[in-house]
């Protein structure tokens, strides 16, 4: 609710869909800057203060702070991943415990909103954010504490079929946007890698390991340049492209002789690509035609080069 309010009043969004994208972005950066990076830095500083090292030299304090990353900070986030995997996901997303609670206290409207089926409820933001935070823990903490990786793997092994089930039977997306969430997920992955590189560089520098610190810092600039170039080259085209635009970019021309089979094969490729760009459909898998009210069809053309069939006159008036 807080991030939706900020997005509605402070993001200059021109539509509800744009406001929801802004709210999702605010939620992600809140987790990165406050819940992850902020808590990690504060934990390391408090450890140094509690151990009575404030009066020591700055170098010794920083070295001691760097030593807390593979012990206390990593254990905190391992515990968070375990709680999400063993308690939150089974109770909140698989058993839908809110439904039973609302029914017990007699809130029928709230129970109907979370029960799933029918029109269903909207996809919660935590599906994207929690998975992004787990990936962030892998790339930032696993180099210092390898135990993070197997627990993160357990999380994804459990949540992948769970999200597939919920996208099919529980949630209803508000906007069939043809893949507008993929640029956001790309941002999540890129910035997680950058945060991991910065944290690894900091740890190596605080431990006075100059060589590893330099090599850990070298990929930061190429990563940011790759993000900038990819967004400049592909983002606008990706957000604007549809089935007709994609076919035009691919060289579709009715003046070139073709046949019905090739056009049908190309149509199936475009439809599959369009569906694959839509995250809930990509997760759910299987064949579905819910993205378009009137599915695209391959129509006969008078320039068809199929010699087995007589030419079709599309201007002829049917009897």
XYZ file of C-alpha atoms in Angstrom:
319
model
C 0.000 0.000 0.000
C 2.837 2.406 0.874
C 4.662 1.922 -2.428
C 1.423 2.083 -4.418
C 0.586 5.392 -2.742
C 4.028 6.796 -3.521
C 3.752 5.614 -7.134
C 0.252 7.050 -7.573
C 1.105 10.480 -6.175
C 4.815 10.932 -6.857
C 5.838 8.969 -9.952
C 4.058 11.104 -12.596
C 2.519 7.892 -13.937
C 0.158 8.339 -16.868
C -1.791 5.122 -16.260
C -2.457 2.478 -13.620
C -0.107 0.058 -15.380
C 2.768 2.568 -15.299
C 2.050 3.310 -11.628
C 2.246 -0.383 -10.770
C 5.584 -0.667 -12.558
C 6.851 2.289 -10.526
C 5.587 0.759 -7.272
C 7.346 -2.505 -8.082
C 10.583 -0.642 -8.771
C 10.286 1.320 -5.503
C 9.719 -1.902 -3.587
C 12.845 -3.490 -5.107
C 15.109 -0.539 -4.358
C 13.742 -0.378 -0.817
C 14.782 -3.994 -0.304
C 18.233 -3.360 -1.796
C 19.026 -0.082 -0.038
C 17.290 -0.570 3.302
C 16.474 -4.170 4.074
C 19.644 -5.639 2.541
C 22.506 -3.161 2.260
C 21.411 -0.963 5.160
C 20.920 -3.810 7.619
C 24.182 -5.431 6.558
C 26.197 -2.251 7.094
C 24.500 -1.476 10.411
C 25.101 -5.029 11.648
C 28.794 -4.804 10.809
C 29.144 -1.392 12.498
C 27.296 -2.539 15.643
C 29.534 -5.591 15.888
C 32.612 -3.386 15.802
C 31.168 -1.069 18.465
C 30.082 -3.913 20.752
C 33.535 -5.468 20.627
C 35.099 -2.249 21.902
C 37.149 -1.448 18.840
C 36.007 2.132 18.338
C 39.193 3.480 19.876
C 41.423 1.355 17.656
C 42.746 2.427 14.316
C 40.326 2.795 11.446
C 42.057 0.025 9.496
C 41.592 -2.541 12.266
C 37.943 -1.619 12.662
C 37.288 -1.951 8.925
C 39.077 -5.316 8.811
C 36.954 -6.566 11.697
C 33.805 -5.306 9.984
C 34.720 -7.191 6.817
C 35.142 -10.350 8.881
C 31.498 -10.269 9.992
C 30.131 -10.713 6.460
C 30.725 -14.485 6.113
C 29.553 -15.136 9.686
C 26.708 -13.029 11.033
C 25.393 -11.222 7.947
C 25.260 -14.371 5.810
C 23.672 -16.394 8.611
C 20.938 -13.761 8.952
C 19.997 -14.026 5.285
C 20.282 -17.837 5.317
C 17.751 -17.800 8.145
C 15.520 -15.462 6.088
C 15.648 -17.838 3.105
C 14.879 -20.856 5.326
C 11.876 -19.109 6.893
C 10.557 -18.103 3.464
C 10.996 -21.630 2.098
C 9.659 -23.658 5.022
C 6.974 -21.366 6.465
C 5.935 -18.406 4.310
C 5.708 -20.180 0.945
C 3.799 -23.274 2.201
C 1.393 -21.357 4.446
C 0.891 -18.114 2.555
C 1.098 -19.203 -1.076
C 0.391 -22.950 -1.189
C -2.224 -23.471 1.543
C -3.545 -19.891 1.328
C -3.852 -19.658 5.111
C -5.369 -16.162 4.847
C -8.494 -17.722 3.376
C -9.055 -19.888 6.455
C -8.309 -17.003 8.821
C -10.772 -14.660 7.101
C -13.442 -17.361 7.121
C -12.917 -18.027 10.819
C -13.444 -14.385 11.733
C -16.340 -14.001 9.283
C -14.772 -11.642 6.726
C -16.406 -13.188 3.660
C -15.364 -10.455 1.235
C -11.679 -10.725 2.167
C -11.879 -14.516 2.065
C -13.297 -14.364 -1.468
C -10.516 -12.008 -2.577
C -7.755 -14.417 -1.544
C -9.430 -17.757 -2.243
C -8.371 -17.897 -5.905
C -10.365 -19.368 -8.762
C -12.917 -17.383 -10.704
C -11.438 -14.029 -11.648
C -8.756 -14.484 -8.965
C -6.659 -11.837 -7.288
C -3.723 -9.828 -8.642
C -0.226 -11.276 -8.655
C 1.518 -10.083 -5.465
C 4.647 -7.980 -5.746
C 6.508 -10.287 -3.369
C 6.721 -12.974 -6.054
C 9.112 -10.789 -8.020
C 10.833 -9.049 -5.110
C 11.499 -12.086 -2.909
C 12.977 -14.039 -5.801
C 15.130 -11.028 -6.665
C 16.350 -10.752 -3.059
C 17.291 -14.452 -2.991
C 19.243 -13.990 -6.228
C 20.857 -10.907 -4.687
C 21.955 -13.016 -1.704
C 23.498 -15.580 -4.051
C 25.661 -13.137 -6.002
C 26.618 -10.963 -3.023
C 27.030 -13.326 -0.070
C 27.854 -16.688 -1.661
C 31.481 -15.689 -2.485
C 32.053 -15.028 1.224
C 29.704 -17.702 2.587
C 29.104 -20.584 0.136
C 26.371 -22.029 2.391
C 23.991 -19.390 1.007
C 23.926 -21.068 -2.428
C 22.346 -24.459 -1.485
C 19.621 -22.792 0.585
C 18.862 -20.419 -2.300
C 18.711 -23.415 -4.652
C 16.228 -25.082 -2.302
C 14.109 -21.917 -2.379
C 13.943 -21.802 -6.186
C 13.314 -25.553 -6.490
C 10.297 -25.155 -4.232
C 8.904 -21.857 -5.508
C 9.144 -22.584 -9.272
C 6.331 -25.204 -9.380
C 4.432 -23.216 -6.743
C 4.385 -20.062 -8.886
C 3.344 -22.163 -11.887
C 0.396 -23.559 -9.948
C -0.650 -20.179 -8.564
C -0.430 -18.402 -11.920
C -2.725 -21.062 -13.370
C -5.307 -21.425 -10.600
C -5.030 -18.541 -8.119
C -3.876 -15.227 -9.566
C -5.292 -13.093 -12.331
C -2.954 -10.558 -13.978
C -4.363 -7.056 -14.286
C -2.576 -6.212 -17.518
C -1.821 -8.479 -20.481
C 1.153 -6.299 -21.344
C 3.104 -8.714 -23.502
C 6.243 -8.827 -21.364
C 6.544 -5.490 -19.548
C 7.966 -7.223 -16.464
C 11.034 -8.612 -18.251
C 12.886 -5.246 -18.367
C 12.315 -4.943 -14.623
C 13.675 -8.450 -14.020
C 16.665 -7.592 -16.171
C 17.288 -4.593 -13.909
C 17.040 -6.866 -10.863
C 19.671 -9.230 -12.251
C 22.053 -6.511 -13.425
C 21.945 -4.484 -10.213
C 22.270 -7.626 -8.092
C 25.480 -8.425 -9.953
C 26.734 -4.850 -9.482
C 25.954 -4.911 -5.743
C 27.738 -8.268 -5.462
C 30.813 -6.906 -7.233
C 30.884 -3.810 -5.015
C 30.503 -5.857 -1.830
C 33.210 -8.318 -2.877
C 35.554 -5.451 -3.740
C 34.861 -3.862 -0.347
C 35.551 -7.090 1.522
C 38.834 -7.668 -0.311
C 39.905 -4.054 0.194
C 39.092 -4.108 3.921
C 41.158 -7.266 4.293
C 44.030 -5.463 2.551
C 43.975 -7.912 -0.364
C 44.859 -5.394 -3.072
C 45.091 -7.796 -6.013
C 41.726 -9.569 -5.452
C 40.084 -6.200 -4.766
C 41.276 -4.834 -8.118
C 40.144 -7.918 -10.020
C 36.765 -7.838 -8.228
C 36.293 -4.172 -9.174
C 37.232 -4.530 -12.848
C 33.863 -6.017 -14.026
C 31.768 -3.220 -12.472
C 32.209 -0.672 -15.290
C 31.741 -3.230 -18.140
C 28.564 -4.462 -16.425
C 27.121 -0.955 -16.227
C 28.142 -0.221 -19.825
C 26.438 -3.427 -20.983
C 23.252 -2.383 -19.166
C 23.336 1.077 -20.749
C 23.973 -0.182 -24.277
C 21.380 -2.961 -24.099
C 18.689 -0.605 -22.805
C 19.562 2.030 -25.427
C 19.498 -0.494 -28.251
C 16.667 -2.854 -27.340
C 14.355 -1.408 -24.676
C 12.232 0.940 -26.802
C 11.863 -1.605 -29.596
C 11.000 -4.332 -27.080
C 8.297 -2.245 -25.407
C 6.791 -1.156 -28.747
C 6.958 -4.431 -30.682
C 3.800 -6.446 -31.312
C 2.849 -9.259 -33.668
C 2.309 -7.011 -36.686
C 5.405 -4.889 -36.010
C 7.534 -7.993 -35.500
C 6.363 -9.461 -38.789
C 7.168 -6.209 -40.590
C 10.645 -6.091 -39.054
C 11.200 -9.659 -40.191
C 10.652 -8.740 -43.825
C 6.998 -9.678 -44.241
C 5.821 -8.604 -47.675
C 2.631 -9.691 -49.440
C 4.202 -9.013 -52.847
C 6.675 -11.889 -52.429
C 5.303 -15.296 -53.511
C 4.799 -17.585 -50.523
C 2.506 -20.392 -49.459
C 0.008 -21.075 -46.720
C 2.232 -23.501 -44.809
C 5.130 -21.047 -44.442
C 2.840 -18.251 -43.295
C 1.173 -20.546 -40.772
C 4.567 -21.650 -39.443
C 5.671 -18.017 -39.130
C 2.401 -17.082 -37.387
C 2.870 -19.847 -34.832
C 6.408 -18.624 -34.193
C 5.197 -15.044 -33.597
C 2.392 -16.138 -31.281
C 4.703 -18.414 -29.276
C 7.281 -15.642 -28.977
C 4.630 -13.155 -27.882
C 3.341 -15.542 -25.209
C 6.836 -16.430 -24.017
C 7.445 -12.731 -23.334
C 4.541 -12.722 -20.866
C 5.877 -13.865 -17.493
C 2.837 -15.661 -15.977
C 2.248 -17.562 -19.233
C 5.947 -18.401 -19.432
C 5.852 -19.752 -15.874
C 2.550 -21.567 -16.320
C 3.621 -23.332 -19.526
C 1.305 -25.156 -21.884
C -0.835 -23.855 -24.723
C -3.096 -20.917 -24.075
C -4.837 -18.254 -26.158
C -5.784 -15.847 -23.376
C -3.552 -13.035 -24.620
C -5.731 -12.094 -27.576
C -9.488 -11.838 -27.772
C -9.302 -12.713 -31.496
C -6.307 -15.001 -32.224
C -4.248 -14.266 -35.320
C -4.956 -16.434 -38.366
C -3.145 -17.272 -41.609
C -5.324 -16.288 -44.558
C -5.020 -17.485 -48.182
C -3.477 -14.975 -50.586
C -3.713 -14.638 -54.350
C 0.099 -14.737 -54.651
C 0.441 -18.103 -52.900
C 3.069 -20.241 -54.623
C 1.449 -23.545 -53.709
C 1.160 -25.469 -56.974
C -0.974 -28.238 -55.508
C -3.936 -25.942 -54.947
C -5.668 -23.623 -57.398
C -5.026 -19.907 -56.858
C -7.355 -18.184 -54.452
C -9.075 -14.967 -55.499
C -9.585 -13.004 -52.317
C -11.659 -10.373 -54.158
C -14.159 -12.838 -55.481
C -17.695 -12.515 -54.164
C -18.896 -15.783 -52.580
C -21.951 -17.384 -54.063
